[in-house]
Coordinates of C-alpha atoms and ligand atoms in Angstrom, one line a residue:
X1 CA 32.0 -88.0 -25.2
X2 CA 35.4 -89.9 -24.1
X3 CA 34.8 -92.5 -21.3
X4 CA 38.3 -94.0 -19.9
X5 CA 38.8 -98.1 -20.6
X6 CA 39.7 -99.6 -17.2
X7 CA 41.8 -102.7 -17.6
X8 CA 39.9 -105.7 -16.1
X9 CA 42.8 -107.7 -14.6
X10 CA 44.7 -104.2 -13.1
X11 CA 42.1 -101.8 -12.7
X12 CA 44.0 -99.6 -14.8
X13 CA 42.9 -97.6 -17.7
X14 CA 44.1 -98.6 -21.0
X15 CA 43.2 -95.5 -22.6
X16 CA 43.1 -91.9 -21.3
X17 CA 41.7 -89.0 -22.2
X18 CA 43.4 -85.8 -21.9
X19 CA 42.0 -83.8 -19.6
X20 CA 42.2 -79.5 -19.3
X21 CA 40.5 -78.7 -15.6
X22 CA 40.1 -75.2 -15.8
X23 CA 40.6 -73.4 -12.6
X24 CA 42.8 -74.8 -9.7
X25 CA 40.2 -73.4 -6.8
X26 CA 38.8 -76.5 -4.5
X27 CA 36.2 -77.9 -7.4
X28 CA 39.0 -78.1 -10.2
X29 CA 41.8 -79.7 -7.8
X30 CA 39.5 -82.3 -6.3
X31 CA 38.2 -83.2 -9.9
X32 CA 42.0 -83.7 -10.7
X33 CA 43.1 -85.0 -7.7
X34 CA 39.9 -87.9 -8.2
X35 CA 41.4 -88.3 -11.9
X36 CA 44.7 -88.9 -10.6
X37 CA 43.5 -91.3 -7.9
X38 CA 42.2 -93.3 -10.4
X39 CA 45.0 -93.8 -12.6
X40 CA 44.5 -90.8 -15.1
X41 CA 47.6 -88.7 -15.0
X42 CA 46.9 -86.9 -18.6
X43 CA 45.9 -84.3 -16.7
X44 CA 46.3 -80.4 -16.7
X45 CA 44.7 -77.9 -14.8
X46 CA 45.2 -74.0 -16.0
X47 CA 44.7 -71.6 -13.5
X48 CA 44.1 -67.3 -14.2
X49 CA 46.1 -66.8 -11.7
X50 CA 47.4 -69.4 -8.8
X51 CA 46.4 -72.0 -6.6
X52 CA 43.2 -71.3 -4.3
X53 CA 43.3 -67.5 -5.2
X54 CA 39.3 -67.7 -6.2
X55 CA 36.8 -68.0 -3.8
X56 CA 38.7 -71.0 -2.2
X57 CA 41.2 -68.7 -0.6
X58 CA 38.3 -66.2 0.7
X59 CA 36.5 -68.8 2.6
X60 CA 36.0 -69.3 6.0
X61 CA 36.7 -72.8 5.3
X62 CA 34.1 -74.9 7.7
X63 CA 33.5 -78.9 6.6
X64 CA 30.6 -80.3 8.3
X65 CA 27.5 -82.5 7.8
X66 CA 25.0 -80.9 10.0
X67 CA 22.6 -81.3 6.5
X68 CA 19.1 -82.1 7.0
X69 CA 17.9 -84.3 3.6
X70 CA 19.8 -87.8 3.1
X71 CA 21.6 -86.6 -0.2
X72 CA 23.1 -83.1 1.4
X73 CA 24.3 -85.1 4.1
X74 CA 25.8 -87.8 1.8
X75 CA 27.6 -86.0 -0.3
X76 CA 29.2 -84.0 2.9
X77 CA 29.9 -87.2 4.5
X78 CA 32.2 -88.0 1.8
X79 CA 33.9 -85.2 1.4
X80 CA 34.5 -85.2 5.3
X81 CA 35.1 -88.7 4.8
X82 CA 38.0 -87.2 2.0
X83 CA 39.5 -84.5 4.2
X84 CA 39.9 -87.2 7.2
X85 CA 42.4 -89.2 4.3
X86 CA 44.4 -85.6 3.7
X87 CA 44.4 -84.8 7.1
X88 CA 45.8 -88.4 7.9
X89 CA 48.0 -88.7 5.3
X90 CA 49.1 -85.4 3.8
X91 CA 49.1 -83.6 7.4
X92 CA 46.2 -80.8 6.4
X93 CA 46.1 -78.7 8.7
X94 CA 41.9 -79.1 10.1
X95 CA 40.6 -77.7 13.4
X96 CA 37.7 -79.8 15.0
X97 CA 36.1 -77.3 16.7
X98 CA 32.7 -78.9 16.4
X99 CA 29.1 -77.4 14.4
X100 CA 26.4 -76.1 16.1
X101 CA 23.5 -75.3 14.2
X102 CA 21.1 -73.1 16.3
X103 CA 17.0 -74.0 15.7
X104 CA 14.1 -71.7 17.1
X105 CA 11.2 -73.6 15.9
X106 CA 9.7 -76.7 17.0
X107 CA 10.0 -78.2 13.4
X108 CA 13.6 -77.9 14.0
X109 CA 13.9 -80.9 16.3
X110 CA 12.5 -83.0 14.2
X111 CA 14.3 -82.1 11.5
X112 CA 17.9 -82.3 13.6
X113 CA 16.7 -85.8 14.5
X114 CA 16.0 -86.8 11.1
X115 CA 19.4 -85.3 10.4
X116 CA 20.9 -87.6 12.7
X117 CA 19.7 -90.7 11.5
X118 CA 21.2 -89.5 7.9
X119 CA 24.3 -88.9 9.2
X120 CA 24.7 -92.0 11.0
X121 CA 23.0 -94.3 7.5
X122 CA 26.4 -92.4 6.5
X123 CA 28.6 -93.4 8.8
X124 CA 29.0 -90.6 10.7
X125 CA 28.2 -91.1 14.5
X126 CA 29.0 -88.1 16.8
X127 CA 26.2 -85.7 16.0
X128 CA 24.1 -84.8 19.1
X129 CA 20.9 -82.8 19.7
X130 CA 21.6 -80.0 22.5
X131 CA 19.1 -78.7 24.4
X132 CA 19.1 -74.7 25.4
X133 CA 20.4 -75.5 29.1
X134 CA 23.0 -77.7 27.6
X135 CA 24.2 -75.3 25.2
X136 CA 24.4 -72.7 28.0
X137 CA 26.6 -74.8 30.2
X138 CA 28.7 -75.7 27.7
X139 CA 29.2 -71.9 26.1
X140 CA 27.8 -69.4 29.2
X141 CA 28.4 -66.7 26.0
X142 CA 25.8 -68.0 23.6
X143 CA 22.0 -66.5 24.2
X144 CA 19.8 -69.5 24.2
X145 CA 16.3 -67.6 25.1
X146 CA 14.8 -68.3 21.8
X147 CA 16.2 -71.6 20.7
X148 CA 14.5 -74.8 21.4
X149 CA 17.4 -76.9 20.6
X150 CA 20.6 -77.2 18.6
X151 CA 22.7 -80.3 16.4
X152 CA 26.2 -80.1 17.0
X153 CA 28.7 -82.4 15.2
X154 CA 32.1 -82.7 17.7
X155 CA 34.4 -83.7 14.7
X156 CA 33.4 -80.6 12.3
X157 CA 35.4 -77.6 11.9
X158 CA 37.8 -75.9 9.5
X159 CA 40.3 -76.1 7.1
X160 CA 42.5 -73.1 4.8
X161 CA 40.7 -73.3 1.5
X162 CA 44.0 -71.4 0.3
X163 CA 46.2 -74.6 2.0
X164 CA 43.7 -77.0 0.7
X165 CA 44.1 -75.8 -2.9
X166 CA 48.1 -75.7 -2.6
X167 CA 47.9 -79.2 -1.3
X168 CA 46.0 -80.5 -3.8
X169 CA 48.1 -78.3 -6.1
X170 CA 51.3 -80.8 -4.9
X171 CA 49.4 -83.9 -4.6
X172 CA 48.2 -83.8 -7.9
X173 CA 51.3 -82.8 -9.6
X174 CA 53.0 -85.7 -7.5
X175 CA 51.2 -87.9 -9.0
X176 CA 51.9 -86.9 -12.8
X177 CA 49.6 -84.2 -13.2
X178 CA 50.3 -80.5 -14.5
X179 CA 49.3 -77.1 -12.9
X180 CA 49.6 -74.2 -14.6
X181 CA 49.5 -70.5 -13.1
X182 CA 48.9 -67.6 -15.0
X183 CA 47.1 -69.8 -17.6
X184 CA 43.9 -67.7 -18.2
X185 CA 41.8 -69.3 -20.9
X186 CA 41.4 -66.7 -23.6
X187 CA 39.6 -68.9 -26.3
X188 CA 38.8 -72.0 -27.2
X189 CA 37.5 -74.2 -30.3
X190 CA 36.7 -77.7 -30.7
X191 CA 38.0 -79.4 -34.0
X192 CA 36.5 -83.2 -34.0
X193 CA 37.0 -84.5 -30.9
X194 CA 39.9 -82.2 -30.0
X195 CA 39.7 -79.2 -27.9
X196 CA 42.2 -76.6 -28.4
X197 CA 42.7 -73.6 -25.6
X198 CA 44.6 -70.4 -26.1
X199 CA 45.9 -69.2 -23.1
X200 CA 48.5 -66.9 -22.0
X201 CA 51.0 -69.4 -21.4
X202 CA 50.3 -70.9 -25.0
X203 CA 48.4 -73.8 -26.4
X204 CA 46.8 -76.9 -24.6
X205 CA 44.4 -79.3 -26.0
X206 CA 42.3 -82.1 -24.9
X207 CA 39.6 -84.3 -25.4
X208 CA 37.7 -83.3 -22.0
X209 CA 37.3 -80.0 -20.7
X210 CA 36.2 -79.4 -16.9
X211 CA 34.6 -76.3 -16.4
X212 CA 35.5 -75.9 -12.8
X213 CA 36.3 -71.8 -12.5
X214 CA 34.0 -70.6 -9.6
X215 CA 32.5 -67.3 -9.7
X216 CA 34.1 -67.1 -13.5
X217 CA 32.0 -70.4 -14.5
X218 CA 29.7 -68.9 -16.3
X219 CA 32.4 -66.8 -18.5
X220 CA 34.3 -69.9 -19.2
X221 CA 30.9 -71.9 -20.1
X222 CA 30.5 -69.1 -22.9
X223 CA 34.1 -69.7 -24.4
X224 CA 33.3 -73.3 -24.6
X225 CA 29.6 -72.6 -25.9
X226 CA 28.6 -74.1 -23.1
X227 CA 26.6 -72.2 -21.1
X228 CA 25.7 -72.5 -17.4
X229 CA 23.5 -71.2 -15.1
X230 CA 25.6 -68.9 -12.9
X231 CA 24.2 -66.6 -10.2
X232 CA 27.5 -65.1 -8.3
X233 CA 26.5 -64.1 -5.0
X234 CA 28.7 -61.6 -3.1
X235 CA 29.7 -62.7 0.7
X236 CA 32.3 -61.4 3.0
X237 CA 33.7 -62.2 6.5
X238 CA 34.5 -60.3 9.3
X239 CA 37.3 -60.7 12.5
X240 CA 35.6 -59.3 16.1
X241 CA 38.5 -58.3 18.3
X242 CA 37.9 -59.5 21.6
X243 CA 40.7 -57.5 23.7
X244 CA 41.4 -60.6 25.7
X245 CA 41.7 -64.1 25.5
X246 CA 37.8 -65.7 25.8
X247 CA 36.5 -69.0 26.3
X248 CA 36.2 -71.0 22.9
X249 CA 33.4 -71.1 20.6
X250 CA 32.5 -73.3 18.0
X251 CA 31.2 -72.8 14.8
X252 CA 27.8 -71.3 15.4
X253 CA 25.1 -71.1 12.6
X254 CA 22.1 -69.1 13.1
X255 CA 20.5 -70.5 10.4
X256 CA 18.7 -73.4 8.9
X257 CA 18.7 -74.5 5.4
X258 CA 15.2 -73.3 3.2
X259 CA 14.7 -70.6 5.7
X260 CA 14.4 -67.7 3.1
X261 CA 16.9 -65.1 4.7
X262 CA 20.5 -65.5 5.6
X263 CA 21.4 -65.8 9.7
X264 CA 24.8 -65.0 11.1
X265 CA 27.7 -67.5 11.9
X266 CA 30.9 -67.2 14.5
X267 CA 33.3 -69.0 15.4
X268 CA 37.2 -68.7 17.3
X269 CA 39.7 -68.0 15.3
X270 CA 42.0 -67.4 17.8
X271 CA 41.6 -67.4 21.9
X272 CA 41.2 -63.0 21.4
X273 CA 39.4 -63.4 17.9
X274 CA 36.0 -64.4 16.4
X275 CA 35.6 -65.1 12.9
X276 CA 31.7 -63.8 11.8
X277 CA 29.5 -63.4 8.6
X278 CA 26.3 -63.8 7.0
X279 CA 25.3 -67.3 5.3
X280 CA 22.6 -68.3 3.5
X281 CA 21.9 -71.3 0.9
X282 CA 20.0 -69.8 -1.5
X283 CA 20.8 -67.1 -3.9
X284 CA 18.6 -64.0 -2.4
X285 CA 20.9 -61.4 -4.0
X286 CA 21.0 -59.5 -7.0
X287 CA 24.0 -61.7 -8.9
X288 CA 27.4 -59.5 -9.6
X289 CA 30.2 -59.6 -12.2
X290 CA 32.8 -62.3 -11.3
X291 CA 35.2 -59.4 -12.1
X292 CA 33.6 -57.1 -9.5
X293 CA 36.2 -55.4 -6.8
X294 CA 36.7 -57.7 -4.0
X295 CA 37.1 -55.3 -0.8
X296 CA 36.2 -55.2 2.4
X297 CA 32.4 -55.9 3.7
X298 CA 29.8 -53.2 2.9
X299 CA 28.8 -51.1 5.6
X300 CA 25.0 -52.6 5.4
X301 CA 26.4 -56.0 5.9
X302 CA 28.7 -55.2 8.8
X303 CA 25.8 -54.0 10.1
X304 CA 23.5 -56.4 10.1
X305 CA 26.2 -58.6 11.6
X306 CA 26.8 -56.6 14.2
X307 CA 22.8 -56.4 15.1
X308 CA 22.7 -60.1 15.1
X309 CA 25.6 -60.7 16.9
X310 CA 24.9 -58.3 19.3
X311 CA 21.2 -60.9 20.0
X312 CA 23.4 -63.8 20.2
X313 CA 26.5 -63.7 21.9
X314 CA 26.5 -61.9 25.5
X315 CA 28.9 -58.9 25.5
X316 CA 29.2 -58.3 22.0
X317 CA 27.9 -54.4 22.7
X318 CA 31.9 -54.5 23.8
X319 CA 33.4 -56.0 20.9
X320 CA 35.5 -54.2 18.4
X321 CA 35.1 -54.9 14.7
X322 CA 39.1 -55.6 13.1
X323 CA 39.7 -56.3 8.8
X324 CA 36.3 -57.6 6.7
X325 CA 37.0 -59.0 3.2
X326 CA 34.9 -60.1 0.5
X327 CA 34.6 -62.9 -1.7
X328 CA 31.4 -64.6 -4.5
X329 CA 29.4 -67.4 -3.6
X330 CA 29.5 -69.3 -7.3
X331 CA 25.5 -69.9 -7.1
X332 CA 23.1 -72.0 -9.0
X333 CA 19.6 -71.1 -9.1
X334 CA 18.6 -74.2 -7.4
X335 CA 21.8 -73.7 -5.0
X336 CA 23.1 -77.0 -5.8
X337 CA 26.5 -77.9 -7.2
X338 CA 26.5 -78.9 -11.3
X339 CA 29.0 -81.7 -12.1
X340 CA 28.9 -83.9 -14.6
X341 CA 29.0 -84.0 -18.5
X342 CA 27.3 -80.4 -19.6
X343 CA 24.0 -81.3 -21.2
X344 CA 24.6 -79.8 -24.6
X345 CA 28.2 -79.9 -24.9
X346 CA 30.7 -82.7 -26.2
X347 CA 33.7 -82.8 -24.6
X348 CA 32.7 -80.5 -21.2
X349 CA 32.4 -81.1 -17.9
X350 CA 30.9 -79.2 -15.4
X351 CA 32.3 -78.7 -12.0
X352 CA 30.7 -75.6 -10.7
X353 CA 28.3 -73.6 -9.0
X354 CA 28.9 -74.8 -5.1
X355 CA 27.9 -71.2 -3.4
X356 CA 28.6 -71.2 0.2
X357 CA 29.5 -75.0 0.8
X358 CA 32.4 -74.9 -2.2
X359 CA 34.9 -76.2 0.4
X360 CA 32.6 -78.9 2.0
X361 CA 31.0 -80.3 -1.3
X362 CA 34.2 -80.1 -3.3
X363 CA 35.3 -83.8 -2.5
X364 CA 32.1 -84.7 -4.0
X365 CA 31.5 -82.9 -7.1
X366 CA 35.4 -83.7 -7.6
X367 CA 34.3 -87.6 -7.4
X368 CA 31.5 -87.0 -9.8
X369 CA 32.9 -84.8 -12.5
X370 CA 35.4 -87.8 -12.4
X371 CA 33.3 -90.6 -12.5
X372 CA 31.5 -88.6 -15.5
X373 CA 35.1 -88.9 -17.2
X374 CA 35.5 -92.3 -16.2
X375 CA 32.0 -93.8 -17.3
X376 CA 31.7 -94.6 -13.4
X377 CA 28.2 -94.8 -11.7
X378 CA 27.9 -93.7 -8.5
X379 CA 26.2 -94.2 -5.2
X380 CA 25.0 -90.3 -4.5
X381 CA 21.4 -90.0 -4.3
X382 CA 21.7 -86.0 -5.0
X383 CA 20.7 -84.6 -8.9
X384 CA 23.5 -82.6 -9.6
X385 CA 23.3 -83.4 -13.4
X386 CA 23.3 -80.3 -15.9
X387 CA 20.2 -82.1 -17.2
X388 CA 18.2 -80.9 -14.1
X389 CA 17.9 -77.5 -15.6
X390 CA 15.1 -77.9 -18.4
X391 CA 15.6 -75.0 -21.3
Ligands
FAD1 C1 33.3 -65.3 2.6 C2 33.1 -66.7 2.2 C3 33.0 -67.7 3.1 C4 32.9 -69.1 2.7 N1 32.8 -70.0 3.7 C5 32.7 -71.3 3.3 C6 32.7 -72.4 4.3 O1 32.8 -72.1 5.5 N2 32.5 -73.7 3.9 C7 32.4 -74.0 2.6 O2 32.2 -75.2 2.3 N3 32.4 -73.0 1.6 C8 32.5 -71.7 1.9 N4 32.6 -70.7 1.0 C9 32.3 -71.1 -0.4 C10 33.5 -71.6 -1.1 O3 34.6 -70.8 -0.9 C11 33.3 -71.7 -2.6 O4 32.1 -72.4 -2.9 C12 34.4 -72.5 -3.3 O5 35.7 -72.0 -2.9 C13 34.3 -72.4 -4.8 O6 35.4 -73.1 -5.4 P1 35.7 -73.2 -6.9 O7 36.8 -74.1 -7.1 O8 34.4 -73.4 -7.6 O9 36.0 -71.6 -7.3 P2 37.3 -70.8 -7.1 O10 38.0 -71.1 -5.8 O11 37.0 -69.4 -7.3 O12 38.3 -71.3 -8.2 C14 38.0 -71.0 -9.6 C15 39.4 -70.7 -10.2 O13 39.2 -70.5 -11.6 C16 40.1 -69.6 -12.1 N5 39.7 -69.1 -13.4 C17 38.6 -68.4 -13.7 N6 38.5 -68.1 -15.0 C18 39.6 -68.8 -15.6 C19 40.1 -68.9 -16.9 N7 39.4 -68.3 -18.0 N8 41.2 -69.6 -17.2 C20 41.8 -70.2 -16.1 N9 41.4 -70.1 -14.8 C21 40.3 -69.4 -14.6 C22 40.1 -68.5 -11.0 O14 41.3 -67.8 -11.1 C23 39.9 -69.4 -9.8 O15 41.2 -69.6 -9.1 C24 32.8 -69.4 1.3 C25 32.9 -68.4 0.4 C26 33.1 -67.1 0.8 C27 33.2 -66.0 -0.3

């Protein structure tokens, strides 16, 4: 394992590692783009193809910390915390249009209030608890009959995970590090403590390699006989043509974390367009190819969008559906994020397997595959070690 030397009068490191990310989706930039921040600019990232054309470009991009255990909220309080510094100083594009994550139970409440208290231990202080009359007030379009209260967090809302990945793209090569597109990795081999990676754009070696290649993780982790555990989940999104301009909504969740099932989201897009899908955590599907043809949504889950749309949202018997597309959740069977050194492997590190919160975590698992690289501890209380997964 290579571990950077800082400098103790300039903070600096001394010595570097060369480090191959491969993939340039959110969870490969970030990694980089926490190297570089740090002072490591030997730094390459290879990319199949280009900048955020993974699962990062297919997203609906929503970055909020409406989490209910202290370490899913931590971890999301950085990364909004990260995307607060890009959108300050590298004008990213975000809209706040504010979270509003829908509970039916009475178990609910208490666990929005405990989610508050995490979020502000965090930092973060402008989560409130709705109840049903004042969500109805605030959106007369929302069906509040069986909801005994929401959490809504004002400053949450969405980014491009395509723009995010070609800023990051720009900021990282600013700052000395390499991209390369149309890089697949074909093979590697690892002689000593050198790794050496065959791609179609020739020959790159290094020291470290970051396994950070989304749905494909699992593929890559074989080249590198490293394996991981990679359950790619299929998910698509959906526009809903409204025919005229509507009053605006904020991203709406009908679900709650550990429920078992998925639950439909919405939110604007634009003042005559919603933006809907299906959304769970946990990885209730049969797992698909990373390679598998990424259309539009199945008829079954256009469907079942429709049906619970159609018990949430007054007047959506009248809405028209416009384009669907597809795109994989890259799933872990414990639905959490793996970053960090792999357990087995010398020289690899892991930063993979974020499902459906790749664009919200990515800040995170970014800093930790990073401080893995660096020998840095850090102050997350969430296990996202490869360790976690016995054999
Ligand atoms: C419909 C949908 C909606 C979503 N909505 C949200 C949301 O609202 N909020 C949220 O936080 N998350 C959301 N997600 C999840 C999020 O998009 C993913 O978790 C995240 O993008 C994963 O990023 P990644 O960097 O791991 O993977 P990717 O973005 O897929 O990047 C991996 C990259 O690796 C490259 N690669 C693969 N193999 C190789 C190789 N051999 N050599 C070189 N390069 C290789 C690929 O080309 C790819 O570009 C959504 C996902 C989908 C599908």
């Amino acid at each position: 394992m290579f571990i950077a030397i800082f400098s103790p009068l300039t903070g600096v490191p001394m010595s570097q590692p060369r480090v191959v990310v491969i993939g340039a989706g959110v969870l490969g930039l970030f990694t980089a783009y926490e190297l570089t921040a740090a002072g490591v600019t030997d730094v390459v990232v290879l990319e199949a193809s280009h900048p955020g054309d993974g699962s990062s470009g297919r997203s609906v991009g929503m970055v909020e910390t409406q989490y209910l255990t202290f370490p899913d909220v931590q971890v999301r309080a950085y990364g909004r915390e990260v995307y607060a510094a890009l959108e300050r100083d590298h004008d990213l594009h975000f809209v706040h249009g504010g979270y509003l994550r829908l509970g039916r139970q009475q178990a609910d409440i208490t666990a929005f209030e405990k989610s508050l208290e995490h979020q502000k231990a965090c930092g973060v202080d402008d989560a409130v608890i709705l109840s049903p009359q004042d969500i109805a007030e605030r959106w007369p379009h929302i069906v509040v009959d069986d909801l005994v209260a929401a959490q809504f967090g004002t400053w949450d809302g969405y980014v491009d995970g395509y723009a995010v990945s070609q800023l990051l793209a720009g900021i990282v090569k600013g700052r000395g590090a390499t991209v390369v597109a149309r890089a697949e990795v074909l093979s590697a081999q690892r002689t000593g403590d050198v790794w050496r990676l065959d791609t179609a754009q020739g020959v790159f070696e290094a020291e470290v390699v970051v396994n950070a290649a989304g749905p494909w993780a699992g593929h890559v982790g074989d080249l590198l006989d490293a394996p991981v555990p990679l359950l790619p989940q299929l998910h698509g999104a959906l526009t809903i043509e409204l025919g005229a301009p509507q009053p605006f909504t904020p991203f709406v969740m009908d679900y709650v974390p550990g429920s078992g099932t998925d639950g439909v989201y919405f939110r604007s897009e634009r003042a005559d367009q919603l933006i809907a899908g299906l959304h769970t955590d946990e990885a209730i599907k049969d797992p698909v190819s990373p390679d598998v043809p990424l259309g539009a949504m199945g008829m079954d889950q256009i469907e079942r969008v429709i049906t619970l749309l159609s018990e949430r949202l007054v007047g959506a018997d009248d809405m028209e559906i416009g384009r669907s597309w597809s795109g994989i959740y890259p799933m872990t069977p414990d639905h959490q994020p793996i970053a960090g050194w792999h357990r087995d492997a010398p020289g690899v590190v892991c930063a993979l397997g974020a499902g459906g919160s790749g664009i919200q975590l990515s800040p995170a698992v970014g800093r930790l595959a990073a401080d893995a690289i660096l020998g840095r501890s850090s102050d997350f209380e969430i296990d996202w070690s490869h360790e976690r997964f016995g054999d």
